[in-house]
Coordinates of C-alpha atoms and ligand atoms in Angstrom, one line a residue:
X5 CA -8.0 -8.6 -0.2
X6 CA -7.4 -6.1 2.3
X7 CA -10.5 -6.5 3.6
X8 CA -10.3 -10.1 4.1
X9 CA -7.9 -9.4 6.4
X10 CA -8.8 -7.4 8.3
X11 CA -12.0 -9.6 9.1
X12 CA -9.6 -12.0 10.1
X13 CA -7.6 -10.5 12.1
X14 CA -9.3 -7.0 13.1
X15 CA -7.6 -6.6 16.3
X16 CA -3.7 -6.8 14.7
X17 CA -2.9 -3.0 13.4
X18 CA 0.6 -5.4 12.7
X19 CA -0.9 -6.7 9.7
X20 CA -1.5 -3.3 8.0
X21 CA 2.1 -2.5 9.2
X22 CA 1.2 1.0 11.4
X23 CA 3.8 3.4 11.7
X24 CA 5.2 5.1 14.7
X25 CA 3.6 8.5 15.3
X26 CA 5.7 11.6 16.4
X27 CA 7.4 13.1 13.2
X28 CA 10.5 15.0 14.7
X29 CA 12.1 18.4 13.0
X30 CA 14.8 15.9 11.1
X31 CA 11.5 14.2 9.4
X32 CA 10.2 17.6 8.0
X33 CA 13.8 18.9 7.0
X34 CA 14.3 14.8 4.9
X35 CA 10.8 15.9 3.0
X36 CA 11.4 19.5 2.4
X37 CA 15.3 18.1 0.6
X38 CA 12.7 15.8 -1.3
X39 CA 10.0 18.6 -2.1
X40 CA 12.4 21.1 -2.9
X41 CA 15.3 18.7 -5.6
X42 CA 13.4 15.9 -6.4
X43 CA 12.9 17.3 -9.7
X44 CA 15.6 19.0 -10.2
X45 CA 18.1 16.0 -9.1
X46 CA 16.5 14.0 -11.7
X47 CA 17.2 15.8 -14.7
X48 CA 21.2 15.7 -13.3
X49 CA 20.3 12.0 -12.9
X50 CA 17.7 10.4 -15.8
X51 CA 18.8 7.1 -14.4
X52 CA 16.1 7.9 -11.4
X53 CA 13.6 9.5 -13.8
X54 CA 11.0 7.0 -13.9
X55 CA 7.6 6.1 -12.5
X56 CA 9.0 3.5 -10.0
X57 CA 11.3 6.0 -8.2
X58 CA 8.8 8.6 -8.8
X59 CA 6.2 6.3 -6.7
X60 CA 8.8 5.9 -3.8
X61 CA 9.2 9.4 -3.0
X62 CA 5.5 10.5 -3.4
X63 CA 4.4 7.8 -0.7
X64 CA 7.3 9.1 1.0
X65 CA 6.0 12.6 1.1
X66 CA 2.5 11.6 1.9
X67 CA 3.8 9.7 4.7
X68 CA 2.0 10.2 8.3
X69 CA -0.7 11.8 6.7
X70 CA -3.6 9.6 7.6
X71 CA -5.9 11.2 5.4
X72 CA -3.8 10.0 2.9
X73 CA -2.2 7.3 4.3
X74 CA -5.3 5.6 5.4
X75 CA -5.5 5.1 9.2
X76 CA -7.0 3.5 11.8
X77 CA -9.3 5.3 14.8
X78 CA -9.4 3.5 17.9
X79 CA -12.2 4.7 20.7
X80 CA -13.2 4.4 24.3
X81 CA -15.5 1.7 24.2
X82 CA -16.4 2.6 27.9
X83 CA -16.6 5.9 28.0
X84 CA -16.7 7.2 24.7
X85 CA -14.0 9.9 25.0
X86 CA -10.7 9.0 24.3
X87 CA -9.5 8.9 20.9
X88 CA -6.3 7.8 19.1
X89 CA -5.5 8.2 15.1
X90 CA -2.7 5.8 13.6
X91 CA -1.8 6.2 10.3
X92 CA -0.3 3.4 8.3
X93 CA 3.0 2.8 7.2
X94 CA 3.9 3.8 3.5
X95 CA 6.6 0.8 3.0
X96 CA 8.1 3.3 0.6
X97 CA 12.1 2.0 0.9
X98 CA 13.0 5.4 0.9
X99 CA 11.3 6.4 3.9
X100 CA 13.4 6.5 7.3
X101 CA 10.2 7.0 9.2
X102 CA 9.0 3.3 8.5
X103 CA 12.5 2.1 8.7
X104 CA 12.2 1.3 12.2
X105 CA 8.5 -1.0 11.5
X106 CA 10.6 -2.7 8.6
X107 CA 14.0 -3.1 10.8
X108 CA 11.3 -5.3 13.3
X109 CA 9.3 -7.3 10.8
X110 CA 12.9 -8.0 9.5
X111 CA 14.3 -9.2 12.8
X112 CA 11.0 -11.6 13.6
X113 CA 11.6 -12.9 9.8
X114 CA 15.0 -13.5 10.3
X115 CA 14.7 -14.9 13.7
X116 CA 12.0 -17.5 12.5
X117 CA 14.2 -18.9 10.0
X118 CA 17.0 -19.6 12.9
X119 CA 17.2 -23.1 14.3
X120 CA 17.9 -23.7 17.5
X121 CA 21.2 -25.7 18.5
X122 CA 22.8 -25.0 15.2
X123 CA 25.7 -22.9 15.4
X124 CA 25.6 -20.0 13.0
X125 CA 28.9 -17.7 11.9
X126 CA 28.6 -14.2 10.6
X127 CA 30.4 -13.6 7.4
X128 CA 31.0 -10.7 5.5
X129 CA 32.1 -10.4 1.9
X130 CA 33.0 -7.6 0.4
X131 CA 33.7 -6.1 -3.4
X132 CA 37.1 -3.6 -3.4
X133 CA 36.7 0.0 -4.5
X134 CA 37.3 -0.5 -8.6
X135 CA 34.6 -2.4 -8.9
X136 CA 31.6 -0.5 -6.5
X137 CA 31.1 1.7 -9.9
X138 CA 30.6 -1.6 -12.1
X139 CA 28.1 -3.1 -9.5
X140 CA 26.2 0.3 -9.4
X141 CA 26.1 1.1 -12.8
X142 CA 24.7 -3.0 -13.7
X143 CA 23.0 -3.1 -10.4
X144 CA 19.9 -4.9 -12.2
X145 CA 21.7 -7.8 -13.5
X146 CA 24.5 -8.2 -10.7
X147 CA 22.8 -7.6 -7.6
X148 CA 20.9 -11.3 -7.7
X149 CA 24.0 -13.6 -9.1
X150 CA 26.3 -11.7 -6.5
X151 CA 24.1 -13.0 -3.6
X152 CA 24.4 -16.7 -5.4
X153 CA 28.0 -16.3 -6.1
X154 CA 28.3 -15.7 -2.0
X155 CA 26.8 -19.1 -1.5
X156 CA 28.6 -20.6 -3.8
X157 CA 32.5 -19.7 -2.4
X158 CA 31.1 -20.8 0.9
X159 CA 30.1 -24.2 0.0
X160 CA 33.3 -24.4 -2.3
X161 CA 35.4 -23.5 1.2
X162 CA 33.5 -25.7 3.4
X163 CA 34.1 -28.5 0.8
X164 CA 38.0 -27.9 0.7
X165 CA 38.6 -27.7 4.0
X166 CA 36.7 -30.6 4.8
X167 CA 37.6 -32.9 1.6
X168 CA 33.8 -33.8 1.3
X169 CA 31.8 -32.4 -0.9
X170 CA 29.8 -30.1 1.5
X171 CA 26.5 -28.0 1.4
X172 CA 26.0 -25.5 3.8
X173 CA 23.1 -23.6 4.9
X174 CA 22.6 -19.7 4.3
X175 CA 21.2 -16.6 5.1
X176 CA 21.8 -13.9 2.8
X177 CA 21.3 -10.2 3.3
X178 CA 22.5 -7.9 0.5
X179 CA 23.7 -4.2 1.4
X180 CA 24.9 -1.2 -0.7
X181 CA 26.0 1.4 1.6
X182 CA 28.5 2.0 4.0
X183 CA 28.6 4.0 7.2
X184 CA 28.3 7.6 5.3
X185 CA 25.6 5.9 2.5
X186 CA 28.2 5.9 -0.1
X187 CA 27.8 3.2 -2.8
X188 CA 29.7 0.2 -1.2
X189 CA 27.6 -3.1 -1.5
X190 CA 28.6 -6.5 0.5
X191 CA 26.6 -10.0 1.8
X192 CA 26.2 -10.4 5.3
X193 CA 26.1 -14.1 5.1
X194 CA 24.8 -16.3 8.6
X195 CA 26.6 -19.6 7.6
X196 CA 26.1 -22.5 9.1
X197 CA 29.1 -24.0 10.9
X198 CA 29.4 -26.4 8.2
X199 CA 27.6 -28.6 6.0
X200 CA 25.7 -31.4 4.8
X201 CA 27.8 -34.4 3.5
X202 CA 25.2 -35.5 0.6
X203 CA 27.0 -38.8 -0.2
X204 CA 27.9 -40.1 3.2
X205 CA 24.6 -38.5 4.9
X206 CA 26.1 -36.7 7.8
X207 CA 26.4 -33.3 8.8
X208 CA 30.1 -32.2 9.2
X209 CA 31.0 -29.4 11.2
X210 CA 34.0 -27.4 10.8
X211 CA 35.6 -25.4 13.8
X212 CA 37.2 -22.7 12.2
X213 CA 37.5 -21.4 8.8
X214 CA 41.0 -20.6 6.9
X215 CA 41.0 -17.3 6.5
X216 CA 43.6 -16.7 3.9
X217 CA 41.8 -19.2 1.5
X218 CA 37.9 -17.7 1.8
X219 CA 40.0 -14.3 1.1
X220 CA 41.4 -15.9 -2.2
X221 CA 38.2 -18.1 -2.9
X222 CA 35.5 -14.8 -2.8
X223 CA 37.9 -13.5 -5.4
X224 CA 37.8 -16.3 -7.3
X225 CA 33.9 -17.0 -7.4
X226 CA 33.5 -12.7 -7.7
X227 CA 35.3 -12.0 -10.5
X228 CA 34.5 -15.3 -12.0
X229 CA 30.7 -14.5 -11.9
X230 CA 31.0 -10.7 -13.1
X231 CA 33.1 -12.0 -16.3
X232 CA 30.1 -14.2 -17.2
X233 CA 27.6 -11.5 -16.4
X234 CA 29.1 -8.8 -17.9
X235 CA 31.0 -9.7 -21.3
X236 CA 32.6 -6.1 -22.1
X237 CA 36.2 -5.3 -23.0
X238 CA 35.6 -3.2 -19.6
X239 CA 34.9 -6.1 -17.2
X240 CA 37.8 -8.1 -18.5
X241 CA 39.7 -5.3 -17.8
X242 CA 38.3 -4.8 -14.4
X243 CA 38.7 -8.3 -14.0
X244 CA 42.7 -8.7 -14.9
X245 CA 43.6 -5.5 -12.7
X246 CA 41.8 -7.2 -10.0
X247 CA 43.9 -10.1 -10.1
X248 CA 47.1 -8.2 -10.2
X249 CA 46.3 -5.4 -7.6
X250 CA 44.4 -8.1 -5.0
X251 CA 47.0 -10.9 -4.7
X252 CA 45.4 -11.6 -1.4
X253 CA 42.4 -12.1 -2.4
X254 CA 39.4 -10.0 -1.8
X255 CA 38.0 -8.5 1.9
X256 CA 35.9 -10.9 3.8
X257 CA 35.5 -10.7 7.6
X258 CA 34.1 -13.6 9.8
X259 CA 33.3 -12.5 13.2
X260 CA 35.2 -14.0 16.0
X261 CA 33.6 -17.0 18.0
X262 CA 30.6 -18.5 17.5
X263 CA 27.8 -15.5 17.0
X264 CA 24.7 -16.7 18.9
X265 CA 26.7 -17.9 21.9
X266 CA 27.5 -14.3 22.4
X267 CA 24.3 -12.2 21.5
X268 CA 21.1 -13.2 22.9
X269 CA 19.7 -12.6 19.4
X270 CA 21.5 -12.7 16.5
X271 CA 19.0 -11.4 14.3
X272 CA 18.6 -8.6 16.6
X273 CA 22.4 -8.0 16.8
X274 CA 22.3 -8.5 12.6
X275 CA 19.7 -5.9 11.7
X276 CA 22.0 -3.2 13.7
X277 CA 24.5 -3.8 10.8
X278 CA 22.3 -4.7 7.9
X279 CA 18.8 -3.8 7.9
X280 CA 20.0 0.4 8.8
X281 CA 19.2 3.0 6.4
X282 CA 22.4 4.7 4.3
X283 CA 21.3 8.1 6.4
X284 CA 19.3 7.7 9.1
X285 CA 16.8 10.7 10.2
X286 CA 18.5 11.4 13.2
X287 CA 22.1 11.8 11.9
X288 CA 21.0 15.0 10.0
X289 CA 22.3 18.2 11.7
X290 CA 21.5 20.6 9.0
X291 CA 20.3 22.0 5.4
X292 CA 20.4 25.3 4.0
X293 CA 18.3 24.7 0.6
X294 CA 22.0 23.9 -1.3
X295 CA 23.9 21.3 1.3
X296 CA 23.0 18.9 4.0
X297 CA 25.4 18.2 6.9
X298 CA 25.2 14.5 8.5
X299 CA 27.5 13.0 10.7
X300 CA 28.1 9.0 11.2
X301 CA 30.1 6.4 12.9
X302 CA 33.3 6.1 11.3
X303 CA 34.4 2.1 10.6
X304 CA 37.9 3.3 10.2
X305 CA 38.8 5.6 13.1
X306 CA 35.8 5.0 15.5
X307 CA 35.0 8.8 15.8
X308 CA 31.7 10.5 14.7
X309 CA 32.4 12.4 11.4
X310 CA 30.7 15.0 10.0
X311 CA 30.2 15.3 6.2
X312 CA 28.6 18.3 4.1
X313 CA 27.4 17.0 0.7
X314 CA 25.7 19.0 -1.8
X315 CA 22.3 18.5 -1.6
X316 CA 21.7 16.3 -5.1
X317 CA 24.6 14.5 -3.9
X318 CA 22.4 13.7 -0.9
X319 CA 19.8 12.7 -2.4
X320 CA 21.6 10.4 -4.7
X321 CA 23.0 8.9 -1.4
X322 CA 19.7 8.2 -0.3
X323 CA 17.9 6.3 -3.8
X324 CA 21.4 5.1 -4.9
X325 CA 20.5 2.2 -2.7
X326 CA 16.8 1.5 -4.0
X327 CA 16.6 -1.9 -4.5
X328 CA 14.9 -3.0 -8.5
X329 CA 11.4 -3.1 -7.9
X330 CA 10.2 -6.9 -5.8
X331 CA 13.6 -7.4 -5.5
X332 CA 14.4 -9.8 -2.2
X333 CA 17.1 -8.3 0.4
X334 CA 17.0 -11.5 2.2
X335 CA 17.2 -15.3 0.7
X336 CA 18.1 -18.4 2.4
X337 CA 19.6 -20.8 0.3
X338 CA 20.8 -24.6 0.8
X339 CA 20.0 -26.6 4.0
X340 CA 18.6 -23.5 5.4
X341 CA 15.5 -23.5 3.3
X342 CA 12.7 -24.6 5.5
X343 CA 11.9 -28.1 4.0
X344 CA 15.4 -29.3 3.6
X345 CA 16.4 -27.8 7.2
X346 CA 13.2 -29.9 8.7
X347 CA 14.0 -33.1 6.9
X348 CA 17.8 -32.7 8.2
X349 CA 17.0 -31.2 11.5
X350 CA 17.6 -34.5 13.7
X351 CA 21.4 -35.2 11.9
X352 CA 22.3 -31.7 12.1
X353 CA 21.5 -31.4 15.9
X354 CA 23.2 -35.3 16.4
X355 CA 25.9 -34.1 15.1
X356 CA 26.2 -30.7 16.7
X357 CA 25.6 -32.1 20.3
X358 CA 29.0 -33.8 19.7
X359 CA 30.3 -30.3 19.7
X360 CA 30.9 -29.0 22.9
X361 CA 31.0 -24.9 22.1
X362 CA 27.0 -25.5 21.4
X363 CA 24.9 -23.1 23.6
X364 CA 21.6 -24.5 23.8
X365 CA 18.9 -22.5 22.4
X366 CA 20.9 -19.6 22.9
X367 CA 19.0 -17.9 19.9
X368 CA 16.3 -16.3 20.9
X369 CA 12.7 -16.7 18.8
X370 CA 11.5 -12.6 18.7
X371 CA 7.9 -12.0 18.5
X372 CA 7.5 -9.1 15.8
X373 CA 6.5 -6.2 17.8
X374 CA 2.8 -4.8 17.7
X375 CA 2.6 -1.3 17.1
X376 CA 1.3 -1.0 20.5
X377 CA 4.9 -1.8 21.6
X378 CA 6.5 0.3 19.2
X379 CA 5.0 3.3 20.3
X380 CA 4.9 2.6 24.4
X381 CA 9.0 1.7 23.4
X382 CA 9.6 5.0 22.1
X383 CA 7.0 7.9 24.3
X384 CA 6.8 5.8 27.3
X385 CA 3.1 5.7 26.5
X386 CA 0.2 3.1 26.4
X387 CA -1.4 5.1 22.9
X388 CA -4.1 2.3 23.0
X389 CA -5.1 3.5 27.0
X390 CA -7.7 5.9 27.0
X391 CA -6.8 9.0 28.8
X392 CA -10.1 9.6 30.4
X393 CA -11.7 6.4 31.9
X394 CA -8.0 4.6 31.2
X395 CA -9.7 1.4 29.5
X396 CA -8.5 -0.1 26.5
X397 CA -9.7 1.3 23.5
X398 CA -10.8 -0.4 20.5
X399 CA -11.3 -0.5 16.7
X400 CA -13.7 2.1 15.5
X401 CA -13.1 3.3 12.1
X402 CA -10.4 1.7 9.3
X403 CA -10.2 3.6 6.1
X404 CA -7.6 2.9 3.3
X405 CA -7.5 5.4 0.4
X406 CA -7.7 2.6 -2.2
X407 CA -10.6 0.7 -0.3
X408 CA -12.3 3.0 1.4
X409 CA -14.0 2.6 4.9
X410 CA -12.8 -1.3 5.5
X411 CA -14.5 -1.5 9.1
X412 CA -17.0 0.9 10.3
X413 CA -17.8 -0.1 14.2
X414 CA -20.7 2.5 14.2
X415 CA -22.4 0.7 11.3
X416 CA -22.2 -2.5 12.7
X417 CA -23.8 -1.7 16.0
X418 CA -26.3 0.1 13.8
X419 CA -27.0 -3.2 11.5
X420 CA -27.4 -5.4 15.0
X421 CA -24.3 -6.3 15.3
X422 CA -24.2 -7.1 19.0
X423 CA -27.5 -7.6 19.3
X424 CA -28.5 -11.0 19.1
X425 CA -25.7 -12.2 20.5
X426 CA -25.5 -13.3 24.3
X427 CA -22.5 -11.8 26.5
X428 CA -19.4 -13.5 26.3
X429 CA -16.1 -13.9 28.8
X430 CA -13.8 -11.0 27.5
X431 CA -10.4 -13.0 25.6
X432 CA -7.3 -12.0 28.1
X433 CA -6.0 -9.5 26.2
X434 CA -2.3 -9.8 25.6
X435 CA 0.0 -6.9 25.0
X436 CA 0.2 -6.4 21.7
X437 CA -4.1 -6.6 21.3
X438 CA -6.5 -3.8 21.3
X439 CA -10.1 -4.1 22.7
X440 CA -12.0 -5.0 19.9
X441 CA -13.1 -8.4 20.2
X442 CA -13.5 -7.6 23.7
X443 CA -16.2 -5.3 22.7
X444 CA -18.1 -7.8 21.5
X445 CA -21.1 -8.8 23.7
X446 CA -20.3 -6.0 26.4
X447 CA -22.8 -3.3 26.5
X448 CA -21.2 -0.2 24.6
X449 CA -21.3 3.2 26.1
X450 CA -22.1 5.2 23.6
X451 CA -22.3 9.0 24.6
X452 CA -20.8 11.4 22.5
X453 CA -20.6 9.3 19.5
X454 CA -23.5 9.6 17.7
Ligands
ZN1004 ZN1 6.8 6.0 5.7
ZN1005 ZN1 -12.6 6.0 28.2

């Protein structure tokens, strides 16, 4: 499979997901915590002691190793010189080195799924503090019906409010950690701004949102959907006390004004809040082999503040918010789903050009970014440039520990690859491409390789 597509698309490292190069000091000091208590933290914690976890961390370890790792060599087609290794990405959720490659893939997902001329709102709903233990202790069984049950108080609000019986259109992002990575999972929930009237066949938007009744109406649908999940003497108990202590209903936040008419890119602005990691590599100041000192943001007073944790406690910071294996962080659900938004798409945007707050096209359509990008974005340097002759360099070598060699350029000029094959225009190579196609049909300089 792999191979596949690489044939097809040979000149996208994208595809293969390549990480940023340059591990910094805080990257050895995350692996050494990992090397040194992995173990250790897992007899304190059997919960973690399986192959799946087990699996996350290894990759994690191995990470930036291309020998491992598999990589990607890129040469001078020109002058045969200049050389550049790129390792790919592990995709292990617990490493902070790829978080950045899965922070952009997630805003160019995201993005893509955004509609132009539809007003979107950004909703937060939260769960209070005596339940955060429940969710992480049944985190298998609640985390899926808690993104439904986040759907399902919208619609229900829209449809009050309205007096129509109203479906809305949703994306959904689940996260478990606060500012400091402690256990505290919410939905980050990009609502439309309103909702499809079924019976009369109209779209009906609503201008602001009561927020005293969404408070009371989470609640409502929270509590209702634990009971049914969770039929313990515990949950009811859970459940009754949160009724008495909450008579306001539960936190939800719903950011002021409409969202895209104020951020260029919403899914941009999103990921800042949503896509972060619990701890992220360069918030660790130090670790002596028994405690790790981080510092973060604070929601609450707006200062940085510094934390020392033991370091199983960091640890358990870190995997605490591991997602069950193929579990999806992001979902879109009613008339946001891609076939019912296109067969809707003319009423919605009738409707919405009767609303005069509409910016148009004010959301911006990201391109995911190449690694090319990625790394000229953070060391201000074309890595694809060669540093002698300063052409682009191309493809030479991809190996995958799994597949093997997957494209040897060598062997293919060896088996005639350019050979019978009459010289073609170069493609105009566009940022994000390497050289390799462009090789094709121009003579090779080959000095020094063979
Ligand atoms: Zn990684
Ligand atoms: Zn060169």
């Amino acid at each position: 499979m792999v191979k596949k597509l690489h044939r097809k698309h040979p000149h996208t490292p994208t595809r293969c997901a390549l990480m940023i190069a340059a591990p910094s000091q805080d990257w050895n000091i995350f692996q050494q915590i990992f090397v040194e208590h992995w173990d250790g933290f897992k007899r304190v914690h059997p919960r973690y002691n399986k192959p799946y976890y087990d699996g996350l961390v290894d990759k994690m370890l191995r990470c930036g190793t291309p020998e491992k790792m598999g990589y990607i060599e890129y040469r001078c087609p020109q002058c045969g010189e200049g050389k550049h290794l790129v390792a790919m990405s592990c995709k292990s959720s617990l490493c902070l080195r790829c978080a950045k490659v899965y922070v952009d893939n997630w805003v160019s997902q995201v993005s893509r799924m955004l509609h132009e001329g539809v007003i979107y709102r950004h909703i937060v709903l939260t769960v209070p503090e005596i339940l955060r233990q429940t969710f992480y202790q049944q985190s298998k069984d609640v985390l899926s019906p808690f993104m439904r049950c986040g759907v399902r108080c919208l619609d229900d609000v829209f449809s009050r409010v309205s007096g129509k019986a109203l479906k809305g259109g949703y994306i959904v992002v689940i996260q478990t950690h606060g500012r400091n990575g402690q256990y505290n999972p919410h939905l980050h929930c990009i609502a439309t701004s309103g909702g499809w009237d079924q019976k009369a066949k109209q779209w009906v938007h609503l201008d602001y949102l009561p927020y005293p009744m969404l408070r009371k109406k989470w609640q409502w649908h929270l509590l209702t959907m634990l009971r049914q999940t969770g039929k313990t003497k515990e949950i009811k108990r859970l459940v009754d006390a949160c009724y008495t202590r909450y008579r306001e209903g539960f936190v939800t936040n719903v950011q002021k004004g409409d969202v895209p008419s104020r951020y260029q890119s919403l899914a941009r602005y999103l990921a800042k809040y949503v896509v972060s990691p619990p701890i992220s590599l360069r918030r660790i100041d130090h670790y002596d082999g028994q405690g790790v000192t981080y510092h973060y943001r604070s929601q609450k007073t707006e200062r940085v503040e510094r934390e020392t944790v033991a370091v199983y406690t960091f640890i358990g910071r870190m995997v605490q918010h591991v997602f069950p294996k193929g579990f999806q962080r992001v979902r879109y659900y009613g008339v946001q789903a891609t076939k019912t938004f296109a067969k809707m798409k003319h009423m919605i945007h009738e409707a919405l050009a009767m609303v005069k707050s509409i910016v148009k096209g004010a959301i911006k359509i990201i391109a995911p970014m190449t690694y090319r990008q990625r790394y000229q974005q953070s060391t201000g340097r074309d890595p694809l440039r060669c540093p002698h002759c300063h052409s682009d360099m191309g493809v030479w070598r991809i190996w995958h520990p799994t597949y093997g060699v997957i494209h040897d350029e060598l062997e293919a000029i060896r088996r005639g690859k350019y050979a019978s094959q009459a010289p073609r225009a170069a493609p105009a190579g566009s940022p994000g491409r390497t050289v390799w196609p462009t090789a094709r049909g121009i003579p090779l300089s080959l000095s020094g390789l063979q």
